[in-house]
Amino acid sequence: MKKFNVGVIGLGNRGSWWVTEMLLELEYVNIVGLCDVYADRIEKIRDQMLEKGFTAPAVQTVQYRELIDAPQVDTVLIFSAWSNHVDAALYAMKAGKPVGMEVGGAYGLEQCWELVRTYQQTQTPFMLLENCCYGEYELMALNMAKRGALGEIVHCDGGYMHDLRDEVARGNETRHYRFNEYLTRNAENYPTHEIGPISKLLHINNGNRFESLVSVSSRSAGLHAYICAHEELKEKYGDLQFKQGDIVNTLIRCADGSTVAIALDTTLPRYYSRNFTVRGTKGMYDENTQSFFFDGEDHSQTEWDWSPEFGNRQRYKEKWQHPIWKHYYEVGVKEQGHGGMDFLVIDAFFEALDQNLPMPIDVYDAACWMAITALSAKSITLGSQPVEFPDFTEGKWQKPQPQPEWKYAF
Amino acid sequence: MKKFNVGVIGLGNRGSWWVTEMLLELEYVNIVGLCDVYADRIEKIRDQMLEKGFTAPAVQTVQYRELIDAPQVDTVLIFSAWSNHVDAALYAMKAGKPVGMEVGGAYGLEQCWELVRTYQQTQTPFMLLENCCYGEYELMALNMAKRGALGEIVHCDGGYMHDLRDEVARGNETRHYRFNEYLTRNAENYPTHEIGPISKLLHINNGNRFESLVSVSSRSAGLHAYICAHEELKEKYGDLQFKQGDIVNTLIRCADGSTVAIALDTTLPRYYSRNFTVRGTKGMYDENTQSFFFDGEDHSQTEWDWSPEFGNRQRYKEKWQHPIWKHYYEVGVKEQGHGGMDFLVIDAFFEALDQNLPMPIDVYDAACWMAITALSAKSITLGSQPVEFPDFTEGKWQKPQPQPEWKYAF
């Protein structure tokens, strides 16, 4: 693979991790530019690079436009606050510099349309770096679904179920954008981890599409209770009213009659889960019990007094492992970043660039997944009225195209 | 306890079980009347009673009115098809005969209002026999919630997740009403198993109320696929279009800002679950992993790479067992009917009657739980528009009343 001269925008928790733990390890990546609105973050990463024996990046700037415009940078990666993602991506596409963008939701539908229009005008490669599309069991279920083992897929569930109370409540101290996001809006603010893999399963934008959604939000109680339970937080933030509901449930109807239920669940105590669940006429996968369930197999779950075969997914690996993960285990890449997903998604981006292949998670995927945030906010504001998805493909979804024969295609 | 002379309406699967496996075992029950629209079912149960050494019931009739009117009958139990429940209950209340009614959904809101009005006019004791309100872990979570261990309750999930494809698809042969129900309507047709315990947790009708719901239905694919996979069914029913969607998700908003998500999930392969989930500001209970999760406890689930402590609920039993279940284990009643719930719900009904106590699951509970079926059908028909719950208490919910000090009160 050729070498890419990469400029990185956003060096908070996620961006720092990407640079120091992943990008510097990749032979085909030269980090030539660092950008963050906080100069000290740039310095910190630069110093870490120097310590590891790399040269200091030629471009160091608090202005993302300056980073993108710099002649040394040929590829842009965006790991910044959600609110900056689209602006930076649009600017990069217009500058003709291929762009990989971390996940987040859209603030309005016009942002999604701008992504689509700008890509159509510039044809600059764009990929949404949704790592969960490359999750091992997400891909295993996709593999089964493609090969018919689950029958017709009728419904999927997913969720971003991650106790972020400490991160959000201390966000003002740590400069984490979630603090203000949770203070000022109420939406399914992080839909892509679950909707990404589900969209690939349901052929969204390629034979199927999301038609409408409804969102219902609970009241906001978790952050306030958390803050009041910690004296140092209570003094400062005990009177704040967070707008973000603790649990936002969203139900989506698809053109083919299948449905999707997703949940944002980040400010009450719980274990981590993406609740990835696939329901077909022949079988199901359920992340919470880490088990598959097939029609006609001798499952203890078929008993009335069920005792689930917790974790039985291991036993299906040999037969149903997705080729991407067979490859991952075979080449023996060490497990890096969320159990390998981060390596796979970034490797897919650079390999697609190198081989001039269509991006596996393209601008249409990004637009329709990110739109959920804007649409859910609207539905909640309207008292849970159903709201329609725009068709960002403008009808092209009705003529499904075969995926290219390529390692990272879904 | 005094002896009750009971007339039973409905002797299908459930009614037969109730009579032969439970009611005949209860010292305070005399079965004096049997009714079913199919005479052979009456004969079968009568014969089983004779075999067991009981005398034949004085009243045997295919007309439920005749059974209720019979002077020998002082108490009525309704186990018939869903479509008969309310008519029979209204008739019994008007006849001044206390009535216990099995669960199901309402076909329209007027049915629910009729239940309420008839009770108000007659004051005849009425109880909805929702056994899951007496589930061991449902009550354990309720006990925790009442004693503050879960913090403020913000959201609950539930579901009737039970693979009924065989029962429904063969219902025409076995005279099971679900066959026609699934053929002719699309609704959350069985909401009470989950909404019952959740309502008790959220103080519905007693300080809180359901305000509105939205329902989204998937297409119907499971029954057709199941029928086509069985030759003998395919010949007869291969061309049928079932109207009932495989999965119906319903989201409910409550007056206090908490939310409830319930699912009907009965025609795709899966393990049994009621997905009973309680989410508070201090902890959660989750049926699918059979585990509690409390803030501040040393849980393996707090790890990013989570490994849930599957089944940890056992370890909370000693501290948090609900008094009803302590009683159940202490008196050593053998485990009967859905793990004890059936005994508890029927014992509660007769003990309330005997002691002239208010019914623990009353006509207002029944009306607002059963209304979900009618409201969900309307929401689905309207493209998932939100629909409002009537306030069957006509404002009384705003003045919460203390529960009577009594074994079976919630």
PDB file of N, CA and C in Angstrom, chain A residues 298-332:
ATOM      1  N   ASP A 298     -31.860 -28.059  18.982  1.00  0.00           N
ATOM      2  CA  ASP A 298     -32.262 -28.495  20.322  1.00  0.00           C
ATOM      3  C   ASP A 298     -31.725 -27.511  21.348  1.00  0.00           C
ATOM      4  N   HIS A 299     -32.519 -26.488  21.591  1.00  0.00           N
ATOM      5  CA  HIS A 299     -32.094 -25.435  22.524  1.00  0.00           C
ATOM      6  C   HIS A 299     -32.789 -25.636  23.855  1.00  0.00           C
ATOM      7  N   SER A 300     -32.073 -25.372  24.906  1.00  0.00           N
ATOM      8  CA  SER A 300     -32.750 -25.369  26.199  1.00  0.00           C
ATOM      9  C   SER A 300     -33.720 -24.206  26.285  1.00  0.00           C
ATOM     10  N   GLN A 301     -33.519 -23.184  25.442  1.00  0.00           N
ATOM     11  CA  GLN A 301     -34.408 -22.032  25.498  1.00  0.00           C
ATOM     12  C   GLN A 301     -35.827 -22.357  25.071  1.00  0.00           C
ATOM     13  N   THR A 302     -36.017 -23.454  24.349  1.00  0.00           N
ATOM     14  CA  THR A 302     -37.370 -23.750  23.899  1.00  0.00           C
ATOM     15  C   THR A 302     -38.231 -24.225  25.061  1.00  0.00           C
ATOM     16  N   GLU A 303     -37.612 -24.567  26.159  1.00  0.00           N
ATOM     17  CA  GLU A 303     -38.364 -24.957  27.338  1.00  0.00           C
ATOM     18  C   GLU A 303     -39.153 -23.767  27.855  1.00  0.00           C
ATOM     19  N   TRP A 304     -40.289 -24.051  28.433  1.00  0.00           N
ATOM     20  CA  TRP A 304     -41.078 -22.992  29.043  1.00  0.00           C
ATOM     21  C   TRP A 304     -40.273 -22.303  30.141  1.00  0.00           C
ATOM     22  N   ASP A 305     -39.721 -23.104  31.035  1.00  0.00           N
ATOM     23  CA  ASP A 305     -38.837 -22.527  32.046  1.00  0.00           C
ATOM     24  C   ASP A 305     -37.458 -22.411  31.422  1.00  0.00           C
ATOM     25  N   TRP A 306     -37.260 -21.335  30.751  1.00  0.00           N
ATOM     26  CA  TRP A 306     -36.079 -21.223  29.907  1.00  0.00           C
ATOM     27  C   TRP A 306     -34.816 -21.068  30.739  1.00  0.00           C
ATOM     28  N   SER A 307     -33.769 -21.680  30.248  1.00  0.00           N
ATOM     29  CA  SER A 307     -32.455 -21.414  30.803  1.00  0.00           C
ATOM     30  C   SER A 307     -31.548 -21.173  29.609  1.00  0.00           C
ATOM     31  N   PRO A 308     -31.333 -19.935  29.288  1.00  0.00           N
ATOM     32  CA  PRO A 308     -30.649 -19.625  28.039  1.00  0.00           C
ATOM     33  C   PRO A 308     -29.238 -20.171  28.026  1.00  0.00           C
ATOM     34  N   GLU A 309     -28.857 -20.591  26.847  1.00  0.00           N
ATOM     35  CA  GLU A 309     -27.482 -21.062  26.670  1.00  0.00           C
ATOM     36  C   GLU A 309     -26.602 -19.839  26.528  1.00  0.00           C
ATOM     37  N   PHE A 310     -26.373 -19.202  27.629  1.00  0.00           N
ATOM     38  CA  PHE A 310     -25.661 -17.943  27.618  1.00  0.00           C
ATOM     39  C   PHE A 310     -24.294 -18.120  26.957  1.00  0.00           C
ATOM     40  N   GLY A 311     -24.055 -17.276  25.948  1.00  0.00           N
ATOM     41  CA  GLY A 311     -22.746 -17.310  25.307  1.00  0.00           C
ATOM     42  C   GLY A 311     -22.567 -18.401  24.273  1.00  0.00           C
ATOM     43  N   ASN A 312     -23.671 -18.985  23.799  1.00  0.00           N
ATOM     44  CA  ASN A 312     -23.524 -20.082  22.837  1.00  0.00           C
ATOM     45  C   ASN A 312     -22.958 -19.625  21.494  1.00  0.00           C
ATOM     46  N   ARG A 313     -22.829 -18.302  21.318  1.00  0.00           N
ATOM     47  CA  ARG A 313     -22.324 -17.807  20.030  1.00  0.00           C
ATOM     48  C   ARG A 313     -20.947 -18.361  19.692  1.00  0.00           C
ATOM     49  N   GLN A 314     -20.177 -18.704  20.703  1.00  0.00           N
ATOM     50  CA  GLN A 314     -18.845 -19.261  20.436  1.00  0.00           C
ATOM     51  C   GLN A 314     -18.914 -20.501  19.541  1.00  0.00           C
ATOM     52  N   ARG A 315     -19.955 -21.287  19.789  1.00  0.00           N
ATOM     53  CA  ARG A 315     -19.989 -22.570  19.086  1.00  0.00           C
ATOM     54  C   ARG A 315     -20.376 -22.440  17.611  1.00  0.00           C
ATOM     55  N   TYR A 316     -20.846 -21.247  17.219  1.00  0.00           N
ATOM     56  CA  TYR A 316     -21.192 -21.042  15.811  1.00  0.00           C
ATOM     57  C   TYR A 316     -20.048 -20.403  15.024  1.00  0.00           C
ATOM     58  N   LYS A 317     -18.975 -20.110  15.729  1.00  0.00           N
ATOM     59  CA  LYS A 317     -17.903 -19.353  15.084  1.00  0.00           C
ATOM     60  C   LYS A 317     -17.286 -20.095  13.907  1.00  0.00           C
ATOM     61  N   GLU A 318     -17.018 -21.348  14.109  1.00  0.00           N
ATOM     62  CA  GLU A 318     -16.293 -22.071  13.070  1.00  0.00           C
ATOM     63  C   GLU A 318     -17.053 -22.034  11.748  1.00  0.00           C
ATOM     64  N   LYS A 319     -18.363 -22.243  11.854  1.00  0.00           N
ATOM     65  CA  LYS A 319     -19.164 -22.300  10.627  1.00  0.00           C
ATOM     66  C   LYS A 319     -19.477 -20.920  10.050  1.00  0.00           C
ATOM     67  N   TRP A 320     -19.697 -19.954  10.924  1.00  0.00           N
ATOM     68  CA  TRP A 320     -20.300 -18.703  10.457  1.00  0.00           C
ATOM     69  C   TRP A 320     -19.419 -17.467  10.596  1.00  0.00           C
ATOM     70  N   GLN A 321     -18.193 -17.631  10.997  1.00  0.00           N
ATOM     71  CA  GLN A 321     -17.295 -16.487  11.093  1.00  0.00           C
ATOM     72  C   GLN A 321     -17.290 -15.730   9.770  1.00  0.00           C
ATOM     73  N   HIS A 322     -17.410 -14.423   9.832  1.00  0.00           N
ATOM     74  CA  HIS A 322     -17.378 -13.622   8.610  1.00  0.00           C
ATOM     75  C   HIS A 322     -15.962 -13.630   8.035  1.00  0.00           C
ATOM     76  N   PRO A 323     -15.832 -13.656   6.702  1.00  0.00           N
ATOM     77  CA  PRO A 323     -14.486 -13.669   6.089  1.00  0.00           C
ATOM     78  C   PRO A 323     -13.578 -12.556   6.602  1.00  0.00           C
ATOM     79  N   ILE A 324     -14.147 -11.395   6.892  1.00  0.00           N
ATOM     80  CA  ILE A 324     -13.310 -10.293   7.410  1.00  0.00           C
ATOM     81  C   ILE A 324     -12.628 -10.713   8.708  1.00  0.00           C
ATOM     82  N   TRP A 325     -13.349 -11.413   9.552  1.00  0.00           N
ATOM     83  CA  TRP A 325     -12.773 -11.820  10.831  1.00  0.00           C
ATOM     84  C   TRP A 325     -11.892 -13.053  10.702  1.00  0.00           C
ATOM     85  N   LYS A 326     -12.187 -13.898   9.717  1.00  0.00           N
ATOM     86  CA  LYS A 326     -11.244 -14.996   9.443  1.00  0.00           C
ATOM     87  C   LYS A 326      -9.901 -14.395   9.070  1.00  0.00           C
ATOM     88  N   HIS A 327      -9.961 -13.414   8.183  1.00  0.00           N
ATOM     89  CA  HIS A 327      -8.753 -12.711   7.765  1.00  0.00           C
ATOM     90  C   HIS A 327      -8.056 -12.085   8.976  1.00  0.00           C
ATOM     91  N   TYR A 328      -8.836 -11.440   9.794  1.00  0.00           N
ATOM     92  CA  TYR A 328      -8.272 -10.744  10.966  1.00  0.00           C
ATOM     93  C   TYR A 328      -7.516 -11.714  11.871  1.00  0.00           C
ATOM     94  N   TYR A 329      -8.142 -12.868  12.125  1.00  0.00           N
ATOM     95  CA  TYR A 329      -7.470 -13.860  12.981  1.00  0.00           C
ATOM     96  C   TYR A 329      -6.265 -14.485  12.268  1.00  0.00           C
ATOM     97  N   GLU A 330      -6.411 -14.701  10.955  1.00  0.00           N
ATOM     98  CA  GLU A 330      -5.330 -15.370  10.227  1.00  0.00           C
ATOM     99  C   GLU A 330      -4.070 -14.525  10.141  1.00  0.00           C
ATOM    100  N   VAL A 331      -4.253 -13.259   9.787  1.00  0.00           N
ATOM    101  CA  VAL A 331      -3.044 -12.437   9.632  1.00  0.00           C
ATOM    102  C   VAL A 331      -2.468 -12.074  10.990  1.00  0.00           C
ATOM    103  N   GLY A 332      -3.207 -12.402  12.035  1.00  0.00           N
ATOM    104  CA  GLY A 332      -2.637 -12.276  13.372  1.00  0.00           C
ATOM    105  C   GLY A 332      -2.367 -10.851  13.804  1.00  0.00           C
TER     106      GLY A 332
END
